[in-house]
Short mmCIF file of C-alpha atoms in Angstrom, two decimals:
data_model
loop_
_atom_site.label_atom_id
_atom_site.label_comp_id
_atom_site.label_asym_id
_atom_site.label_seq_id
_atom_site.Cartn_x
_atom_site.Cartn_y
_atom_site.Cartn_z
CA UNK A 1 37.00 -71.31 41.78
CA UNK A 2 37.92 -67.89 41.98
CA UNK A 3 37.37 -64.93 39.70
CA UNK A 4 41.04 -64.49 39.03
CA UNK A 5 41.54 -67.01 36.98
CA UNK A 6 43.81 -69.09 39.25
CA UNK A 7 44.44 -72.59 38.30
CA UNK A 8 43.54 -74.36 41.06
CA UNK A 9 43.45 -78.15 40.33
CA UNK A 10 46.25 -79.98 38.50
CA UNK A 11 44.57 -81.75 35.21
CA UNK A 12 45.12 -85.21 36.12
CA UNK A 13 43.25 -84.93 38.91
CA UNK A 14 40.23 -84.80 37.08
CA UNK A 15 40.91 -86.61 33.86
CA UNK A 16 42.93 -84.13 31.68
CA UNK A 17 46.42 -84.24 30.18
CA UNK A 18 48.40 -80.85 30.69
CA UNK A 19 50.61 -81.52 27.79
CA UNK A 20 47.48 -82.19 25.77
CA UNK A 21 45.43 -79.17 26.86
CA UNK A 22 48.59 -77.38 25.65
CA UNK A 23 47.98 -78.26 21.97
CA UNK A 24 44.84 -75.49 22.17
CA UNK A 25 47.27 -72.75 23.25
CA UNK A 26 49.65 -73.66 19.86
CA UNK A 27 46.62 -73.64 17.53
CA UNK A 28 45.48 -70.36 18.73
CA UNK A 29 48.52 -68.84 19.02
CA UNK A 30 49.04 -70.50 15.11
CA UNK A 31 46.72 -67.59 14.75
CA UNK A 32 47.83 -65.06 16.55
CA UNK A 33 51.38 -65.74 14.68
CA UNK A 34 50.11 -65.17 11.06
CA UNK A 35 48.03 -62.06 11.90
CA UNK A 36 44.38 -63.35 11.88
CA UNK A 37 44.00 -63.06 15.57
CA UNK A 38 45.15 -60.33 17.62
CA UNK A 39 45.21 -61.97 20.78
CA UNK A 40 43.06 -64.55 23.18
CA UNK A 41 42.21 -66.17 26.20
CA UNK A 42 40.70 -69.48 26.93
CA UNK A 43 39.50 -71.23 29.78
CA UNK A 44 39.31 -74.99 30.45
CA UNK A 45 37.56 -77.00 33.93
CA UNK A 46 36.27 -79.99 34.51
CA UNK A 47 33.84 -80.63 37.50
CA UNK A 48 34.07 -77.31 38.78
CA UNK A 49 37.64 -76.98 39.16
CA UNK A 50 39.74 -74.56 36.84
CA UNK A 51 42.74 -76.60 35.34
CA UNK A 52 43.75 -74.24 32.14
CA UNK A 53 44.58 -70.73 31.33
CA UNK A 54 45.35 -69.78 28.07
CA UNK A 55 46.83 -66.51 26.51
CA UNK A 56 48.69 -64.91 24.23
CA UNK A 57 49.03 -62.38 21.76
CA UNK A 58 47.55 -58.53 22.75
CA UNK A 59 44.47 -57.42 23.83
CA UNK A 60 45.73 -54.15 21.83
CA UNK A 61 48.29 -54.67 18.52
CA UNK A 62 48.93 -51.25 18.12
CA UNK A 63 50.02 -49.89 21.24
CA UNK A 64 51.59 -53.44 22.30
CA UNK A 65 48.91 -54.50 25.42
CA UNK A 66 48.90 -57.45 26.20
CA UNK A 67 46.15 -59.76 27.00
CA UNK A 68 45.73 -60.12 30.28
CA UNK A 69 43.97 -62.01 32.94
CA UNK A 70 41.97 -59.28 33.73
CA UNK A 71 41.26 -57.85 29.86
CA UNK A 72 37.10 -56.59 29.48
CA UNK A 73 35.97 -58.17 25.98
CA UNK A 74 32.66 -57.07 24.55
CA UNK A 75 30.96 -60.16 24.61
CA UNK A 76 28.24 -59.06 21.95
CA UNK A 77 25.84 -61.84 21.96
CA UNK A 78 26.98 -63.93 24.92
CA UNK A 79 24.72 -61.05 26.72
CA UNK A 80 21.39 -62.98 25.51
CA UNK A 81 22.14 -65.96 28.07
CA UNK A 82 22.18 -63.54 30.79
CA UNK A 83 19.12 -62.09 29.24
CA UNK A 84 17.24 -65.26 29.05
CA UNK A 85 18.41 -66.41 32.07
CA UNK A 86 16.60 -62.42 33.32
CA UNK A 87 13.63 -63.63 31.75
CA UNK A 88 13.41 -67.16 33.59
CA UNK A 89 14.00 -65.80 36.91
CA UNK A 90 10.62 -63.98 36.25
CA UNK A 91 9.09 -67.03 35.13
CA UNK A 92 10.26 -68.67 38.46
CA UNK A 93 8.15 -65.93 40.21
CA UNK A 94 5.02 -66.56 38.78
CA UNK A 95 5.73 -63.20 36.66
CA UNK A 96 4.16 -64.83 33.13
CA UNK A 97 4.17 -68.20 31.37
CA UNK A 98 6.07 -69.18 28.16
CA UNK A 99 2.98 -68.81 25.98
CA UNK A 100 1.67 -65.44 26.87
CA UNK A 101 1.97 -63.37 23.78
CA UNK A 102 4.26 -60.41 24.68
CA UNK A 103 2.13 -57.80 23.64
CA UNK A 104 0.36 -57.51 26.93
CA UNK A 105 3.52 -55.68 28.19
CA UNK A 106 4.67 -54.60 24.75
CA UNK A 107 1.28 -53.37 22.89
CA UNK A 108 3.52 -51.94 19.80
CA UNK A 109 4.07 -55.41 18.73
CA UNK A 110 -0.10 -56.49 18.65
CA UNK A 111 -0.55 -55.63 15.29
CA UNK A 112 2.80 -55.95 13.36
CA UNK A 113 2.52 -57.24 10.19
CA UNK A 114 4.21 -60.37 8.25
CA UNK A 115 6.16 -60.48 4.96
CA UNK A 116 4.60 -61.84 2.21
CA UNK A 117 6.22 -60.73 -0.73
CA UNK A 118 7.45 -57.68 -2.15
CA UNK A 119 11.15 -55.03 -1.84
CA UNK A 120 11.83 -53.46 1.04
CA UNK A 121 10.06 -50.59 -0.42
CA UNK A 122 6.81 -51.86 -1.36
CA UNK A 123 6.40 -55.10 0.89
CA UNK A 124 3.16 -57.21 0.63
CA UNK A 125 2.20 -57.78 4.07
CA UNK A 126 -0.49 -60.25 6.09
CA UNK A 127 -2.07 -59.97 9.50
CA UNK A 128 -0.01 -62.42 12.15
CA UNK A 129 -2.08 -65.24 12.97
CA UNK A 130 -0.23 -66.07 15.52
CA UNK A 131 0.84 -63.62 18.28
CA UNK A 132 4.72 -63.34 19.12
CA UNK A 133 4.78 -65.27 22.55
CA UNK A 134 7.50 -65.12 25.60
CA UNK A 135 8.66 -68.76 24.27
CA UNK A 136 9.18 -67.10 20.69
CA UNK A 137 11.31 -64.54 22.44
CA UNK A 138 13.86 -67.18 23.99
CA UNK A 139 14.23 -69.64 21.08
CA UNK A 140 14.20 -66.92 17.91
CA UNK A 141 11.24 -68.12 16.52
CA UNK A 142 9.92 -65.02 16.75
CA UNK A 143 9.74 -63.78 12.84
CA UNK A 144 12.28 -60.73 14.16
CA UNK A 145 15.54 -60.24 12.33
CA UNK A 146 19.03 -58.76 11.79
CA UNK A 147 19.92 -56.01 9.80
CA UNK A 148 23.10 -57.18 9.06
CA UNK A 149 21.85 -60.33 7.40
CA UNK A 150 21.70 -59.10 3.89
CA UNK A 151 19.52 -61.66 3.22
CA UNK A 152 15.64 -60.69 3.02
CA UNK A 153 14.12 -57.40 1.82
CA UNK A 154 13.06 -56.89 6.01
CA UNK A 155 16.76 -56.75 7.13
CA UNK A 156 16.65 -53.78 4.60
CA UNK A 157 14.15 -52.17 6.51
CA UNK A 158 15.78 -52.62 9.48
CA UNK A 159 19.04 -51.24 8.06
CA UNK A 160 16.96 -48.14 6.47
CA UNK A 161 15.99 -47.19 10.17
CA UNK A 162 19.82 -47.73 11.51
CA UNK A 163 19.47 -51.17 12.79
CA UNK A 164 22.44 -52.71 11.27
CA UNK A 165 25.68 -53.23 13.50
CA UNK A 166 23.88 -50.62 16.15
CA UNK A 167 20.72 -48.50 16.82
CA UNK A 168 20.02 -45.46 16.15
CA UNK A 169 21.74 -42.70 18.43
CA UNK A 170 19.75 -41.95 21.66
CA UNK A 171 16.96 -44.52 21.43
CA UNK A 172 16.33 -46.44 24.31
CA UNK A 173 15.03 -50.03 24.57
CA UNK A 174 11.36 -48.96 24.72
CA UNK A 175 12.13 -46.46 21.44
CA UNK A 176 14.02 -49.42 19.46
CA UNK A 177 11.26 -52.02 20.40
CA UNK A 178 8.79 -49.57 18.99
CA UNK A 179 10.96 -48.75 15.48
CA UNK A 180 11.31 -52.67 15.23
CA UNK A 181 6.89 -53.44 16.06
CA UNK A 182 6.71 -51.02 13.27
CA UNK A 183 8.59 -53.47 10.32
CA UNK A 184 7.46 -56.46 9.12
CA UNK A 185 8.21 -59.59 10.62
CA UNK A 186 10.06 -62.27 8.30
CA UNK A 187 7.68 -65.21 8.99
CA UNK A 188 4.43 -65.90 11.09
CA UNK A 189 5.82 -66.32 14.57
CA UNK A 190 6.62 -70.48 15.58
CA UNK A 191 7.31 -71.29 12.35
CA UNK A 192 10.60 -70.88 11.55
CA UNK A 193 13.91 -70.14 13.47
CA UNK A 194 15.91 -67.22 12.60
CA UNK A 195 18.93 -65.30 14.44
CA UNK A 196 17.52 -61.70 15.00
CA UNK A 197 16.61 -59.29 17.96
CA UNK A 198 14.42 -61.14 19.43
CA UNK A 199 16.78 -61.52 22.93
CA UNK A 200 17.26 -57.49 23.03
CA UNK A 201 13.16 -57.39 22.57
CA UNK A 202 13.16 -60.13 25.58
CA UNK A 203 15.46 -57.39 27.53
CA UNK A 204 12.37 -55.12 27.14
CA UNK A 205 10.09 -57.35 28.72
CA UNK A 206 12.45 -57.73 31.52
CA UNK A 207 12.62 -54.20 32.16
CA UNK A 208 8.71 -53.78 31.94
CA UNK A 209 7.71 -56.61 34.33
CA UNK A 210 10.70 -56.09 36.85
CA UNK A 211 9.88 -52.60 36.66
CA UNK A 212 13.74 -51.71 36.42
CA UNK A 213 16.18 -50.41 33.67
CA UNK A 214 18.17 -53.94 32.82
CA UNK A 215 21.34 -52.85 33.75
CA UNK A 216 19.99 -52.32 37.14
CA UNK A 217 18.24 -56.25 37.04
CA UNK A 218 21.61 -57.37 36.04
CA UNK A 219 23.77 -55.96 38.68
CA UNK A 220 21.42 -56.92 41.40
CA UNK A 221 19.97 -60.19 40.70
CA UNK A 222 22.60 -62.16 38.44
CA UNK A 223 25.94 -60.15 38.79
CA UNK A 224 25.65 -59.40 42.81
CA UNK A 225 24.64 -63.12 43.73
CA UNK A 226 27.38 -64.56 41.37
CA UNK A 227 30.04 -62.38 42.10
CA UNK A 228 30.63 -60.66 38.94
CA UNK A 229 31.79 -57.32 39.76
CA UNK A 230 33.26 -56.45 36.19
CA UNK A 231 30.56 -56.78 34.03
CA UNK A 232 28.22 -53.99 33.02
CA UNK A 233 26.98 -52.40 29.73
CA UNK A 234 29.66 -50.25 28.88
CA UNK A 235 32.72 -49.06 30.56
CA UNK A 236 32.01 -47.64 33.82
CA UNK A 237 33.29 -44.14 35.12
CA UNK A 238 35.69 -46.05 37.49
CA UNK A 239 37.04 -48.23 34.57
CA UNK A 240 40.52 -47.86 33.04
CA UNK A 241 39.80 -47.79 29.11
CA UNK A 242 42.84 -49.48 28.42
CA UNK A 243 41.36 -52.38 30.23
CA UNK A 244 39.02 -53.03 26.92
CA UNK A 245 40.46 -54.83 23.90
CA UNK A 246 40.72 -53.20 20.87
CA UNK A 247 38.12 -54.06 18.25
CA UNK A 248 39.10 -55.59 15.08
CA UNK A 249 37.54 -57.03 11.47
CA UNK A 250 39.03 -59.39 9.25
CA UNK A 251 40.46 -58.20 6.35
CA UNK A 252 40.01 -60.91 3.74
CA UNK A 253 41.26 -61.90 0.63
CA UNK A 254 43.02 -65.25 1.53
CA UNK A 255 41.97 -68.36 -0.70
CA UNK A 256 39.21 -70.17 0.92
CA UNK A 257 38.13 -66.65 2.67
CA UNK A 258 41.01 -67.27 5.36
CA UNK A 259 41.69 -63.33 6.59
CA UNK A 260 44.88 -61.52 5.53
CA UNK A 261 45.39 -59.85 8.36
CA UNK A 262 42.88 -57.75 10.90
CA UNK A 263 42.32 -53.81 10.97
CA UNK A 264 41.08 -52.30 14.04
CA UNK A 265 37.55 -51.09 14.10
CA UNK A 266 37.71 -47.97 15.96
CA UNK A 267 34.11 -46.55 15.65
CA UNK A 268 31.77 -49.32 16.45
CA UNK A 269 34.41 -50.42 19.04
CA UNK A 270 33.76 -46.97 20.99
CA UNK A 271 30.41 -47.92 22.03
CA UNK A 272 31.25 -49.81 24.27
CA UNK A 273 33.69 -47.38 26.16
CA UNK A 274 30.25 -46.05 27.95
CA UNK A 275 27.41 -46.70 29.22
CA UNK A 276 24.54 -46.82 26.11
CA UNK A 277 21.33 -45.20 25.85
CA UNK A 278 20.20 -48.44 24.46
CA UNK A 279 20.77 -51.25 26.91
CA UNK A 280 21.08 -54.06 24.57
CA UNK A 281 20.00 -57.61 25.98
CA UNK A 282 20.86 -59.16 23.11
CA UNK A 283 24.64 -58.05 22.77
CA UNK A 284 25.59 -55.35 25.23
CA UNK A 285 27.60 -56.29 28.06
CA UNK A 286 31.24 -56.08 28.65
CA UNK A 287 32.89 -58.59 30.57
CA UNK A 288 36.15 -60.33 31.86
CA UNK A 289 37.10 -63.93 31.72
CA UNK A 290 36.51 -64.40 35.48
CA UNK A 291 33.47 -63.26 35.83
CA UNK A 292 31.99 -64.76 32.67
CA UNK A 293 33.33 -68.47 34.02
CA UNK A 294 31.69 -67.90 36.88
CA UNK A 295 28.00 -67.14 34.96
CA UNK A 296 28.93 -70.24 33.09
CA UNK A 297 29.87 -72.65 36.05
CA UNK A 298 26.04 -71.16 37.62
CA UNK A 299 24.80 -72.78 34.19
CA UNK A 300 26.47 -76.44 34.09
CA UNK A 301 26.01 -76.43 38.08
CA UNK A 302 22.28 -76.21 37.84
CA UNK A 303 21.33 -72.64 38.45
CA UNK A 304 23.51 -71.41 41.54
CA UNK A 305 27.12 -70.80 42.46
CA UNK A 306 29.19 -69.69 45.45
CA UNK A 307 25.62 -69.83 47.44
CA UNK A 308 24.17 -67.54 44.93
CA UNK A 309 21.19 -69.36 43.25
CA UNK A 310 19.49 -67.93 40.24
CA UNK A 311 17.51 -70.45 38.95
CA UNK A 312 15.89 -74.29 39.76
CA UNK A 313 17.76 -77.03 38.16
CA UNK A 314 14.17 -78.03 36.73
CA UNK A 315 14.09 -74.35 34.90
CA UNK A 316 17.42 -74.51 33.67
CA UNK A 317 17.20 -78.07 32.19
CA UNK A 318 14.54 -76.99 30.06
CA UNK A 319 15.86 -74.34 28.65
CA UNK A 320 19.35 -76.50 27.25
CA UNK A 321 16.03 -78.80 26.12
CA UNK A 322 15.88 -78.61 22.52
CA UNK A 323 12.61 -76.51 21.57
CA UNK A 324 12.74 -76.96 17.74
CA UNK A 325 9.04 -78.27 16.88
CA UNK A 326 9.23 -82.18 15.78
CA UNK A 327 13.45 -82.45 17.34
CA UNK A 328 14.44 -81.33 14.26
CA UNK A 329 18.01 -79.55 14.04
CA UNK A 330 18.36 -75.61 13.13
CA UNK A 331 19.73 -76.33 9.60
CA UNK A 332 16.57 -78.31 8.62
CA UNK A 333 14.31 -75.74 10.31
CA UNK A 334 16.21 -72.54 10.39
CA UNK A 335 17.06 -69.88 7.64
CA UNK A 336 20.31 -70.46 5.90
CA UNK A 337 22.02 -67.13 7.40
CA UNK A 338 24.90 -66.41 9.80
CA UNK A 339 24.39 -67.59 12.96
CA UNK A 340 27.20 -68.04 15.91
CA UNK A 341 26.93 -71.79 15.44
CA UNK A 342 27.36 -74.49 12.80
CA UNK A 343 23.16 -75.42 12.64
CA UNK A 344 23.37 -79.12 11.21
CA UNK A 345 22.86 -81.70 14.45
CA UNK A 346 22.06 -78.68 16.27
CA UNK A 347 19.14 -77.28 18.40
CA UNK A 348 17.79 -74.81 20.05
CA UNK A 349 16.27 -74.08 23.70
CA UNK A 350 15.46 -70.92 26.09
CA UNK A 351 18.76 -69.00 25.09
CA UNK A 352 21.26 -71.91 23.76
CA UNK A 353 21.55 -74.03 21.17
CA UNK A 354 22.84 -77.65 22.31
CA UNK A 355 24.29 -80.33 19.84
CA UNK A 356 21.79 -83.33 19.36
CA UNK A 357 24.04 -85.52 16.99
CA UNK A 358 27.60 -85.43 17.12
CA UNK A 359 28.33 -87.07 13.74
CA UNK A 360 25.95 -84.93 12.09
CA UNK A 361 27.54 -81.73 13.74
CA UNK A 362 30.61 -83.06 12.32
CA UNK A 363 32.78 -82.38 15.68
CA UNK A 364 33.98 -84.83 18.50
CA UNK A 365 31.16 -83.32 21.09
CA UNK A 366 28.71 -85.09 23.50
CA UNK A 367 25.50 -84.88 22.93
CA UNK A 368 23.73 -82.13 24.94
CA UNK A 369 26.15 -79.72 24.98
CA UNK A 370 25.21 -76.37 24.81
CA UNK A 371 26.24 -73.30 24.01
CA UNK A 372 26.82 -69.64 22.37
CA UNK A 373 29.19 -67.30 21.16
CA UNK A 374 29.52 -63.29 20.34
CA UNK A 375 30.11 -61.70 16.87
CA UNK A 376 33.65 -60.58 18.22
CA UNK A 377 34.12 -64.81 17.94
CA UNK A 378 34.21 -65.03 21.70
CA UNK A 379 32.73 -68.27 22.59
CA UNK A 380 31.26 -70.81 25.75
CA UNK A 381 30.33 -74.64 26.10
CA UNK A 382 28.95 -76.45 28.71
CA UNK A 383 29.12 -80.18 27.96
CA UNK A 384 26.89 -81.67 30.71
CA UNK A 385 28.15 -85.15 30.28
CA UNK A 386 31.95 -84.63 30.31
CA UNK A 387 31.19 -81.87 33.44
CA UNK A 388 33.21 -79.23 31.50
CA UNK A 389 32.60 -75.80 30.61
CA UNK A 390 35.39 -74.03 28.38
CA UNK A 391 35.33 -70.06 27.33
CA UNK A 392 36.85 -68.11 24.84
CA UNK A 393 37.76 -64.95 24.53
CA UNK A 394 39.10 -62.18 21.32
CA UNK A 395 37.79 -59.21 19.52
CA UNK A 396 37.40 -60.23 15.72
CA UNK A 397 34.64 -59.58 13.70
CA UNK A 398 32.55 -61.08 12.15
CA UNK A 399 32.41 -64.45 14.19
CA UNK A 400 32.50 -66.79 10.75
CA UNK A 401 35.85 -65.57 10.20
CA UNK A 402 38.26 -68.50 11.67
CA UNK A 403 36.78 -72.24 13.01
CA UNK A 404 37.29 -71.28 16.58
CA UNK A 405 35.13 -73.08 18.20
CA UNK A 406 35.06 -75.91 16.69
CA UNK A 407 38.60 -76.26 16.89
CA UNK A 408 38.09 -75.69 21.15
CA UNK A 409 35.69 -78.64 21.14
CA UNK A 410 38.31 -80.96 19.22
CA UNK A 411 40.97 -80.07 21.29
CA UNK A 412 39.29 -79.91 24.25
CA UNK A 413 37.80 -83.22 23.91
CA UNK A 414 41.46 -84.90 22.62
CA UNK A 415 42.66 -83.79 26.46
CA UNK A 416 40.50 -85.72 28.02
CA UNK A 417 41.95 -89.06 29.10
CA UNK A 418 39.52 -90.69 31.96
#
């Protein structure tokens, strides 16, 4: 498998129908066609062979780029697998152990406080009795939050101090870690699950126990080994801008909250035309289609690929191991806020969430599959028992907007014949 994106098997050969795997190129074109999608690209392979490219529309509407095989996306949160991945290679080496509160490298967070009650302004807060731990880190469970929630008087906090869609200009990692020790956390850490920054605090402790800036971990233990040569935070000096897709939002008003149309969203997409001060593990990187398949193939093949190995298979099974205390699923244990997954029948590990019951999920899936997505809606899946991975790529925010990926997993799943 290369990182061009050359089809190198023919379907049949490993239990797909080409005319079927077709039928995911119409629907998202369907998209592209009414003007909720500017463009996309999907991947498709089955037992390590790539048997479907998909593309269409433009990677730019306005100036009339198309997308193209070798298009950067800013893959926002489909960073924190790399991250978490970062953080289990240390684990490998001895470097800490899953329960070790992180506030023996991070001292800011030993004595942040927990919501009680209260407004943003005048919260009511209570000593943690429980420290935030490594394992907290890697499954969200960490009592850290969003900004852009909108849904608990803390997010407010964080959006007071500029943690909304960004961070404030200039701060670096240790600076942002610091500003977010300093707010409340939502819940006493372990007991509940909520999306938040808990993988960019995780790319912190990288950085402190490696002893090196993440970008630098990145390009020289995951991206050199695998092969990906086009991923990096930000643009890099040698990049062509007009390689990066155009950022866009949904502009809504349709019944049912179907989008009207997109805009393009210019400022926020700049940031990622350079490298940050702020080297975000939780939703940083940049990256194309080729590379990005071949982080995912590392993943369903068990930690390594072309010769580069990253991780044990041992390590990597537990982390697509559901960690949700009791098995439960995210929607019966997790906060009722946007996450980058439907959370009934679903769980959550060391950096994925993995469907544990197909019927409740309400999508033809296997069970075990596991998976994330960015808030641009680009999206992955490894399904373990079918031996498939499948990618997605576009720049539309927020991720809730269309049914993407569950429409991928349907039609994925209706191509596969034996």
């Amino acid at each position: 498998m290369s990182g061009q994106l050359q089809v190198d098997t023919d379907p049949a050969e490993v239990g797909l129908d080409a005319g079927r795997l077709a039928r995911i190129d119409r629907r998202m074109a369907r998209y592209v066609d009414d003007g909720q999608l500017p463009g996309f690209l999907l991947t498709v392979a089955r037992r390590g062979r790539l048997v479907h490219v998909g593309r269409g529309g433009s990677r730019d509407v306005e100036n009339g780029r198309p997308v193209e095989p070798d298009t950067r996306w800013r893959i926002f949160s489909m960073t924190k697998p790399v991250t978490s991945v970062a953080a289990m290679m240390l684990y490998e080496e001895g470097a800490f152990q899953l329960t070790d509160p992180i506030s023996r490298w991070l001292p800011e967070f030993a004595e942040t406080r927990v919501y009680v009650a209260g407004s943003a302004m005048k919260p009511v807060t209570a000593p943690q009795t429980e420290p935030i731990r490594v394992w907290h880190l890697l499954t969200h469970m960490s009592g850290l939050t969003y900004g852009f929630h909108h849904a608990h008087p803390v997010d407010a906090m964080y959006r007071a101090m500029g943690h909304e869609w960004g961070t404030p200009a200039g701060a670096d990692s240790a600076e942002v870690c610091r500003q977010w020790a300093s707010v409340p956390l939502v819940f006493q850490p372990g007991t509940e699950w909520n999306y938040g920054v808990s993988t960019d605090v995780l790319g912190r402790l990288v950085e402190v126990i490696s002893g090196q800036p993440l970008d630098e971990f990145f390009a020289e233990r995951i991206f050199a080994p695998l092969g990906m040569a086009d991923t990096s935070f930000g643009l890099r000096p040698e990049d062509d801008p007009e390689s990066l897709a155009r950022l866009y939002s949904a502009v809504p008003g349709r019944p049912g909250g179907a989008p009207t149309g997109i805009a393009p969203l210019d400022a926020m997409g700049a940031a990622a035309l350079a490298k940050p001060a702020f080297l975000s593990g939780g939703g940083g990187l940049v990256s194309t289609a080729g590379d990005y398949l071949r982080f995912v193939e590392m993943l369903r093949r068990g930690g390594s690929f072309d010769g580069g190995r990253l991780l044990g298979p041992r390590t990597l099974a537990h982390m697509v191991t559901n960690h949700i205390p009791g098995g439960q699923d995210l929607e019966t244990f997790g906060r009722p806020l946007f996450a980058e997954t439907p959370l009934r029948g679903v769980g959550f590990g060391l950096g994925f969430s993995m469907v544990l019951d197909p019927t409740r999920y309400g999508v033809v899936s296997s069970v075990g599959d596991y998976s994330w997505g960015g808030a641009a809606s680009t999206a992955f899946y490894v399904d373990p028992v079918e031996d498939l991975t499948v990618t997605f790529y576009t720049q539309l925010l927020p991720s809730s907007t269309l049914p993407i990926r569950n429409y991928l997993r349907a039609l994925v799943n209706q191509a596969i014949v034996t």
